[in-house]
């Protein structure tokens, strides 16, 4: 553990020598009463990179000046626009470029992937998820089960937490698959659990699921841009994510999907659209759908250029920073916040996120000792004082220092605000 100290001098010195410190200036930090707020909500909506406005304006200008010809002309012709984000996206998730595509939003992509990778049979019809799954994930899998004529009462298997703070051990996953594996068609788990911040081991889960003959997909909403992922090596069949959280690509940003290379040319059932058609013959407009090999073959429509422009800019920042360097800082920064809470605020707060650094990302989920009402009161106090986190029912405050723009001084500001509140409370 670094020699953490709870002083402004120490925090300032860390910030001054942080190799990633310059990246903060590339973001718009929301103001609070004339100062920068302390923004710990990149797990929910990442901050706006300054370069986004110009990138979006450039596309508006091309539209104004070139109109339909913008598909083929301009610096970044719209026809190929989704390809301009592909390499950087692949680097962020640890995939081959042909395995990723930026398209749609998370929920849409989850359904599209399940069309291809959830193929229930009488013997093998179940989906295994975690009991505390995010609503979209739960609604999506339940509706797919019903759509195929099965009943969630018998075809939805939920992993219960077996650890004190609501987390799930590998042993519990192993146990569930040993018991139900023979009728599980699909294992669908998160990369990082949204409420408690637990990291799941994608590679180990994939190996286990495959041993039992199941397909495996991951929801990486809270993992992408947070952890250095190795999607290709994990062996997972598919993954999906959104880009407005740690990827900083703006509200409702274009999401993404990963399809493992081994499915690149497989004749999988899928919902098809013209943008997924082989690019070389797309404009022959023939009646026969011929999918592009790789993840691109799952595209339905020509993409929203104005929404892809921020993603392109944002991914360039990730390329320059590098996921490994971001993770290194993140471990130190979140480690500092946890150390502060434990040494300075142990009588007020309790961290529910796993303590092992390899079992968490940037986010700490925090409970206020004394119950939900005190928790709400502290949360509101923090928001009023420009310390921005978010609240998850029933009693969790999520605080996520993002290594691209958060500072050690921000972590200290959080502690000072909690202390001030606990004095008046
Ligand atoms: C944020 C999040 C979503 C959001 O889905 P959208 O389709 O982007 O609205 C879904 N699942 C999880 C686990 C999330 O964290």
Coordinates of C-alpha atoms and ligand atoms in Angstrom, one line a residue:
X1 CA 0.0 0.0 0.0
X2 CA 1.4 3.5 -0.8
X3 CA 2.2 5.6 2.2
X4 CA -1.1 7.4 2.2
X5 CA -1.5 10.5 4.3
X6 CA -4.7 12.4 5.1
X7 CA -3.3 15.8 4.5
X8 CA -3.8 18.4 1.8
X9 CA -0.1 18.7 1.2
X10 CA 0.2 15.0 0.5
X11 CA -2.8 14.9 -1.8
X12 CA -1.5 18.0 -3.7
X13 CA 1.9 16.4 -4.1
X14 CA 0.3 13.3 -5.6
X15 CA -1.7 15.3 -8.0
X16 CA 1.4 17.4 -9.0
X17 CA 3.4 14.3 -9.9
X18 CA 0.5 12.2 -11.4
X19 CA 1.6 11.2 -14.9
X20 CA -2.0 11.5 -16.1
X21 CA -2.7 14.9 -14.5
X22 CA -2.9 16.8 -17.8
X23 CA -6.0 14.8 -18.9
X24 CA -8.2 16.6 -16.4
X25 CA -7.8 19.8 -18.4
X26 CA -9.4 18.1 -21.4
X27 CA -12.7 17.8 -19.6
X28 CA -15.4 20.2 -18.6
X29 CA -15.7 20.0 -14.8
X30 CA -19.2 21.1 -13.7
X31 CA -19.0 24.2 -11.6
X32 CA -20.4 24.6 -8.1
X33 CA -20.6 28.1 -6.6
X34 CA -17.8 29.4 -8.6
X35 CA -15.4 26.4 -8.2
X36 CA -15.0 23.0 -9.8
X37 CA -17.4 20.5 -8.2
X38 CA -15.9 17.3 -7.0
X39 CA -17.4 14.9 -9.6
X40 CA -17.5 11.3 -8.6
X41 CA -20.2 10.2 -10.9
X42 CA -18.3 9.0 -14.0
X43 CA -19.8 5.6 -13.3
X44 CA -23.2 7.1 -14.3
X45 CA -22.4 9.9 -16.7
X46 CA -18.8 10.6 -17.6
X47 CA -17.7 14.2 -18.1
X48 CA -17.7 16.0 -21.5
X49 CA -14.3 16.1 -23.2
X50 CA -13.7 19.7 -24.4
X51 CA -12.9 18.4 -27.9
X52 CA -16.4 17.0 -28.3
X53 CA -18.1 20.3 -29.3
X54 CA -15.7 20.9 -32.2
X55 CA -16.1 17.3 -33.4
X56 CA -19.9 17.5 -33.4
X57 CA -19.8 21.0 -35.0
X58 CA -17.6 19.6 -37.7
X59 CA -20.2 17.1 -38.7
X60 CA -22.9 19.7 -38.6
X61 CA -20.8 21.8 -41.0
X62 CA -20.3 18.9 -43.4
X63 CA -24.0 18.3 -43.3
X64 CA -24.6 22.0 -44.1
X65 CA -21.9 22.2 -46.8
X66 CA -21.9 18.7 -48.4
X67 CA -25.4 17.3 -47.5
X68 CA -25.7 13.9 -49.1
X69 CA -22.1 14.0 -50.3
X70 CA -21.0 13.9 -46.7
X71 CA -21.4 10.2 -46.9
X72 CA -18.4 10.0 -49.2
X73 CA -16.6 13.3 -48.7
X74 CA -15.2 15.3 -45.8
X75 CA -12.4 14.4 -43.4
X76 CA -14.4 11.4 -42.0
X77 CA -17.0 10.2 -44.6
X78 CA -20.2 9.1 -42.8
X79 CA -20.3 5.9 -44.9
X80 CA -17.4 4.5 -42.9
X81 CA -17.8 6.5 -39.7
X82 CA -18.3 3.6 -37.3
X83 CA -15.0 2.2 -38.6
X84 CA -13.2 5.3 -37.3
X85 CA -13.8 4.3 -33.7
X86 CA -13.2 0.6 -34.1
X87 CA -9.4 0.3 -33.4
X88 CA -9.6 2.4 -30.3
X89 CA -12.7 0.6 -29.0
X90 CA -11.0 -2.7 -29.6
X91 CA -8.0 -1.5 -27.6
X92 CA -10.2 -0.4 -24.6
X93 CA -11.9 -3.8 -24.4
X94 CA -8.9 -6.0 -25.3
X95 CA -10.5 -7.4 -28.5
X96 CA -9.5 -7.7 -32.2
X97 CA -10.9 -4.8 -34.2
X98 CA -13.1 -7.2 -36.2
X99 CA -14.7 -8.4 -32.9
X100 CA -16.2 -5.0 -31.8
X101 CA -18.7 -2.6 -33.2
X102 CA -20.1 0.7 -32.0
X103 CA -23.9 0.6 -32.5
X104 CA -27.3 1.2 -30.8
X105 CA -27.5 1.3 -27.0
X106 CA -26.8 -1.3 -24.4
X107 CA -30.3 -2.7 -24.1
X108 CA -30.8 -3.0 -27.8
X109 CA -27.4 -4.7 -28.2
X110 CA -28.2 -7.1 -25.4
X111 CA -31.4 -8.2 -27.2
X112 CA -29.6 -8.5 -30.6
X113 CA -26.9 -10.6 -29.0
X114 CA -29.4 -12.9 -27.3
X115 CA -31.2 -13.4 -30.6
X116 CA -28.0 -15.1 -31.8
X117 CA -26.6 -16.6 -28.5
X118 CA -29.7 -17.6 -26.6
X119 CA -31.1 -20.5 -28.5
X120 CA -33.1 -22.4 -25.9
X121 CA -34.1 -26.1 -26.4
X122 CA -36.3 -28.3 -24.3
X123 CA -33.2 -29.6 -22.5
X124 CA -31.2 -26.4 -22.4
X125 CA -33.5 -23.4 -21.9
X126 CA -32.3 -21.5 -18.9
X127 CA -30.4 -18.2 -18.4
X128 CA -28.2 -17.8 -15.4
X129 CA -27.9 -14.2 -14.1
X130 CA -27.0 -12.6 -10.7
X131 CA -29.9 -12.0 -8.3
X132 CA -29.1 -8.3 -8.1
X133 CA -29.0 -7.7 -11.8
X134 CA -29.6 -4.3 -13.2
X135 CA -33.3 -3.9 -14.3
X136 CA -32.6 -3.8 -18.0
X137 CA -30.6 -7.0 -17.9
X138 CA -33.3 -8.7 -15.9
X139 CA -36.2 -7.4 -18.1
X140 CA -34.3 -8.3 -21.3
X141 CA -33.5 -11.9 -20.3
X142 CA -37.0 -12.5 -18.9
X143 CA -38.6 -11.2 -22.1
X144 CA -36.3 -13.3 -24.2
X145 CA -37.2 -16.4 -22.2
X146 CA -40.9 -15.7 -22.7
X147 CA -40.4 -14.8 -26.4
X148 CA -39.1 -18.3 -26.9
X149 CA -42.1 -19.8 -25.2
X150 CA -40.5 -20.6 -21.8
X151 CA -41.3 -19.5 -18.3
X152 CA -38.9 -17.4 -16.2
X153 CA -40.2 -19.3 -13.2
X154 CA -38.3 -22.3 -14.4
X155 CA -35.9 -20.8 -17.0
X156 CA -34.4 -17.9 -15.1
X157 CA -31.8 -18.9 -12.6
X158 CA -30.6 -16.3 -10.2
X159 CA -27.3 -16.4 -8.4
X160 CA -27.7 -15.4 -4.8
X161 CA -25.0 -13.5 -3.0
X162 CA -23.0 -15.7 -0.7
X163 CA -20.7 -13.0 0.8
X164 CA -21.4 -10.5 3.6
X165 CA -21.8 -7.3 1.5
X166 CA -24.0 -8.8 -1.3
X167 CA -21.1 -10.0 -3.5
X168 CA -20.9 -13.4 -5.2
X169 CA -17.9 -15.7 -5.0
X170 CA -16.5 -17.8 -7.8
X171 CA -17.4 -20.8 -5.7
X172 CA -21.1 -19.8 -5.8
X173 CA -21.0 -19.6 -9.6
X174 CA -19.2 -23.0 -9.8
X175 CA -21.9 -24.4 -7.5
X176 CA -24.8 -23.0 -9.5
X177 CA -23.4 -24.4 -12.7
X178 CA -22.6 -27.8 -11.2
X179 CA -26.3 -27.9 -10.1
X180 CA -28.0 -26.3 -13.1
X181 CA -25.4 -26.2 -15.9
X182 CA -26.9 -29.0 -18.0
X183 CA -30.0 -26.9 -18.7
X184 CA -28.4 -23.5 -18.8
X185 CA -28.2 -22.1 -22.4
X186 CA -26.7 -18.8 -21.5
X187 CA -24.7 -17.3 -18.6
X188 CA -25.1 -13.5 -18.5
X189 CA -23.1 -11.7 -15.9
X190 CA -21.7 -8.2 -15.4
X191 CA -18.1 -7.2 -15.6
X192 CA -18.6 -4.9 -12.6
X193 CA -21.7 -5.1 -10.5
X194 CA -23.4 -1.7 -10.7
X195 CA -24.6 -1.5 -7.1
X196 CA -21.7 -2.9 -5.0
X197 CA -18.8 -2.5 -7.5
X198 CA -17.7 -6.1 -7.5
X199 CA -15.5 -7.2 -10.4
X200 CA -16.3 -10.5 -12.0
X201 CA -13.5 -12.7 -13.5
X202 CA -14.6 -12.9 -17.1
X203 CA -12.1 -15.5 -18.1
X204 CA -12.7 -17.9 -15.2
X205 CA -16.5 -17.6 -15.6
X206 CA -16.2 -18.2 -19.3
X207 CA -14.1 -21.4 -18.8
X208 CA -16.6 -22.7 -16.2
X209 CA -19.6 -22.0 -18.3
X210 CA -18.0 -23.5 -21.4
X211 CA -17.2 -26.6 -19.4
X212 CA -20.9 -27.0 -18.9
X213 CA -21.7 -26.3 -22.5
X214 CA -23.3 -22.9 -22.0
X215 CA -22.9 -19.7 -24.1
X216 CA -21.5 -16.8 -22.1
X217 CA -22.2 -13.0 -22.4
X218 CA -21.1 -10.1 -20.3
X219 CA -22.7 -6.7 -19.6
X220 CA -19.7 -4.4 -19.3
X221 CA -21.7 -1.2 -18.6
X222 CA -19.5 -0.5 -15.5
X223 CA -16.4 -2.2 -16.7
X224 CA -15.6 -0.6 -20.0
X225 CA -13.1 2.3 -19.6
X226 CA -12.8 1.3 -16.0
X227 CA -10.8 -1.9 -16.1
X228 CA -8.3 -3.1 -18.7
X229 CA -10.4 -5.9 -20.3
X230 CA -9.1 -8.9 -22.3
X231 CA -12.3 -9.8 -24.1
X232 CA -10.8 -11.8 -26.8
X233 CA -8.7 -13.9 -24.4
X234 CA -11.6 -14.3 -22.0
X235 CA -13.2 -16.5 -24.7
X236 CA -16.7 -15.0 -24.0
X237 CA -19.2 -15.4 -26.8
X238 CA -20.4 -11.8 -26.7
X239 CA -20.4 -8.7 -24.6
X240 CA -22.3 -5.4 -24.7
X241 CA -21.8 -2.0 -23.1
X242 CA -22.9 1.6 -23.0
X243 CA -20.5 4.5 -23.6
X244 CA -21.8 7.3 -21.5
X245 CA -20.4 6.0 -18.2
X246 CA -16.6 5.7 -17.9
X247 CA -16.3 6.2 -21.7
X248 CA -17.4 9.8 -21.4
X249 CA -19.3 9.9 -24.7
X250 CA -22.4 11.8 -23.6
X251 CA -26.0 11.1 -22.6
X252 CA -27.5 8.3 -24.6
X253 CA -24.2 7.7 -26.4
X254 CA -23.8 5.0 -28.9
X255 CA -23.1 1.7 -27.2
X256 CA -21.0 -1.3 -28.3
X257 CA -20.9 -5.0 -28.7
X258 CA -18.2 -7.7 -28.9
X259 CA -18.7 -10.9 -30.8
X260 CA -15.9 -13.4 -30.4
X261 CA -13.9 -14.2 -33.6
X262 CA -15.0 -17.8 -33.6
X263 CA -18.5 -16.6 -34.5
X264 CA -17.2 -14.2 -37.2
X265 CA -18.5 -16.2 -40.1
X266 CA -20.9 -18.6 -38.4
X267 CA -24.3 -18.7 -39.9
X268 CA -25.9 -17.6 -36.6
X269 CA -29.5 -16.6 -36.5
X270 CA -29.7 -12.9 -36.2
X271 CA -31.9 -9.9 -36.8
X272 CA -30.6 -8.4 -39.9
X273 CA -30.4 -4.9 -41.4
X274 CA -28.7 -3.4 -44.5
X275 CA -25.7 -1.9 -42.5
X276 CA -24.8 -5.5 -41.4
X277 CA -24.7 -6.6 -45.0
X278 CA -21.3 -7.2 -46.7
X279 CA -20.0 -3.7 -47.3
X280 CA -18.6 -4.5 -50.8
X281 CA -22.1 -5.4 -52.1
X282 CA -24.3 -3.4 -49.8
X283 CA -25.3 -0.9 -52.5
X284 CA -26.3 -3.5 -55.0
X285 CA -29.3 -3.6 -52.8
X286 CA -29.9 -7.3 -53.5
X287 CA -32.7 -9.3 -51.9
X288 CA -30.3 -11.8 -50.2
X289 CA -28.7 -10.8 -46.8
X290 CA -25.0 -11.5 -46.8
X291 CA -23.6 -10.6 -43.4
X292 CA -20.3 -8.8 -43.0
X293 CA -17.9 -11.1 -41.2
X294 CA -17.3 -10.1 -37.6
X295 CA -19.2 -7.9 -35.2
X296 CA -20.1 -5.4 -38.0
X297 CA -22.5 -8.0 -39.3
X298 CA -24.9 -7.3 -36.4
X299 CA -25.5 -3.7 -37.4
X300 CA -29.0 -2.8 -38.5
X301 CA -28.9 0.8 -39.5
X302 CA -26.6 3.5 -40.7
X303 CA -25.2 5.0 -37.5
X304 CA -26.1 8.3 -35.8
X305 CA -23.1 10.4 -36.8
X306 CA -23.7 13.2 -34.4
X307 CA -23.7 10.7 -31.6
X308 CA -20.6 8.8 -32.8
X309 CA -18.5 12.0 -33.0
X310 CA -18.2 12.3 -29.2
X311 CA -17.3 8.6 -28.9
X312 CA -14.6 9.0 -31.5
X313 CA -13.1 11.9 -29.6
X314 CA -13.4 10.2 -26.2
X315 CA -11.7 7.0 -27.4
X316 CA -8.8 9.0 -28.6
X317 CA -8.3 10.2 -25.1
X318 CA -8.2 6.6 -23.9
X319 CA -5.7 5.7 -26.6
X320 CA -3.4 8.5 -25.4
X321 CA -3.8 7.7 -21.7
X322 CA -3.7 3.9 -22.1
X323 CA -5.9 1.5 -20.1
X324 CA -2.9 0.2 -18.1
X325 CA -1.8 3.6 -17.0
X326 CA -5.4 4.5 -16.1
X327 CA -5.8 1.3 -14.1
X328 CA -2.5 2.0 -12.2
X329 CA -3.8 5.4 -11.2
X330 CA -7.2 4.1 -10.5
X331 CA -5.9 1.5 -8.0
X332 CA -4.0 4.2 -6.2
X333 CA -6.8 6.8 -6.3
X334 CA -9.6 4.5 -5.2
X335 CA -7.2 2.9 -2.7
X336 CA -6.7 6.3 -1.2
X337 CA -10.4 7.0 -0.9
X338 CA -10.9 3.6 0.8
X339 CA -8.0 4.2 3.1
X340 CA -9.3 7.6 4.0
X341 CA -12.8 6.3 4.7
X342 CA -11.3 3.5 6.9
X343 CA -8.9 5.6 8.8
X344 CA -10.9 8.9 9.1
X345 CA -14.5 8.0 8.9
X346 CA -14.8 4.4 10.2
X347 CA -17.5 5.5 12.7
X348 CA -19.7 7.1 9.9
X349 CA -19.2 5.0 6.8
X350 CA -18.8 1.5 5.7
X351 CA -17.5 0.4 2.3
X352 CA -19.4 -2.5 0.8
X353 CA -17.3 -2.9 -2.3
X354 CA -14.7 -5.7 -2.0
X355 CA -11.5 -4.7 -0.3
X356 CA -9.2 -6.7 -2.6
X357 CA -8.1 -4.2 -5.3
X358 CA -8.4 -6.9 -8.1
X359 CA -12.1 -7.4 -7.1
X360 CA -13.1 -3.8 -7.7
X361 CA -12.7 -0.9 -10.2
X362 CA -12.9 2.8 -9.6
X363 CA -16.2 2.7 -7.7
X364 CA -16.7 2.4 -4.0
X365 CA -20.2 1.7 -2.7
X366 CA -20.7 3.2 0.7
X367 CA -23.3 2.7 3.4
X368 CA -23.8 5.2 6.1
X369 CA -23.8 3.7 9.6
X370 CA -27.2 4.3 11.2
X371 CA -29.4 3.4 8.3
X372 CA -31.1 4.6 5.1
X373 CA -32.4 8.0 6.4
X374 CA -28.9 9.0 7.6
X375 CA -27.6 7.8 4.3
X376 CA -30.1 10.0 2.3
X377 CA -29.3 13.0 4.5
X378 CA -25.5 12.6 3.9
X379 CA -26.1 12.1 0.2
X380 CA -28.2 15.3 0.0
X381 CA -25.6 17.2 2.0
X382 CA -22.8 16.2 -0.3
X383 CA -24.8 17.1 -3.4
X384 CA -25.6 20.6 -2.0
X385 CA -21.9 21.0 -1.3
X386 CA -20.8 20.1 -4.8
X387 CA -19.6 16.6 -4.1
X388 CA -21.4 14.7 -6.8
X389 CA -22.0 10.9 -6.3
X390 CA -25.1 9.0 -6.8
X391 CA -27.6 7.1 -4.7
X392 CA -28.8 3.6 -5.3
X393 CA -31.7 2.2 -3.3
X394 CA -32.0 1.0 -0.7
X395 CA -29.0 2.5 1.0
X396 CA -25.9 2.9 -1.1
X397 CA -23.9 6.0 -2.1
X398 CA -21.7 5.3 -5.1
X399 CA -18.5 7.3 -5.2
X400 CA -16.3 6.7 -8.3
X401 CA -13.0 8.5 -8.7
X402 CA -12.3 8.4 -12.4
X403 CA -8.6 8.4 -13.1
X404 CA -8.9 10.6 -16.2
X405 CA -10.2 13.6 -14.3
X406 CA -10.3 13.0 -10.6
X407 CA -7.6 14.0 -8.2
X408 CA -6.3 12.8 -4.8
X409 CA -7.4 16.2 -3.5
X410 CA -11.0 15.3 -4.6
X411 CA -10.9 12.2 -2.3
X412 CA -9.8 14.4 0.6
X413 CA -12.6 16.9 -0.1
X414 CA -15.1 14.1 0.2
X415 CA -13.7 13.2 3.6
X416 CA -13.8 16.8 4.8
X417 CA -17.4 17.2 3.6
X418 CA -18.5 13.9 5.4
X419 CA -16.7 15.1 8.6
X420 CA -18.4 18.5 8.4
X421 CA -21.8 16.8 8.0
X422 CA -21.2 14.3 10.8
X423 CA -20.4 17.3 13.1
X424 CA -23.8 19.0 12.4
X425 CA -25.8 15.8 12.1
Ligands
LIG1 C1 -26.1 1.6 -17.2 C2 -26.6 0.2 -17.3 C3 -27.5 -0.1 -18.3 C4 -28.2 1.0 -19.1 O1 -28.7 0.5 -20.3 P1 -29.1 1.5 -21.5 O2 -29.6 0.5 -22.5 O3 -27.8 2.1 -21.9 O4 -30.1 2.5 -21.1 C5 -27.8 -1.4 -18.5 N1 -27.3 -2.4 -17.7 C6 -26.4 -2.1 -16.7 C7 -25.8 -3.2 -15.9 C8 -26.0 -0.8 -16.5 O5 -25.1 -0.4 -15.6

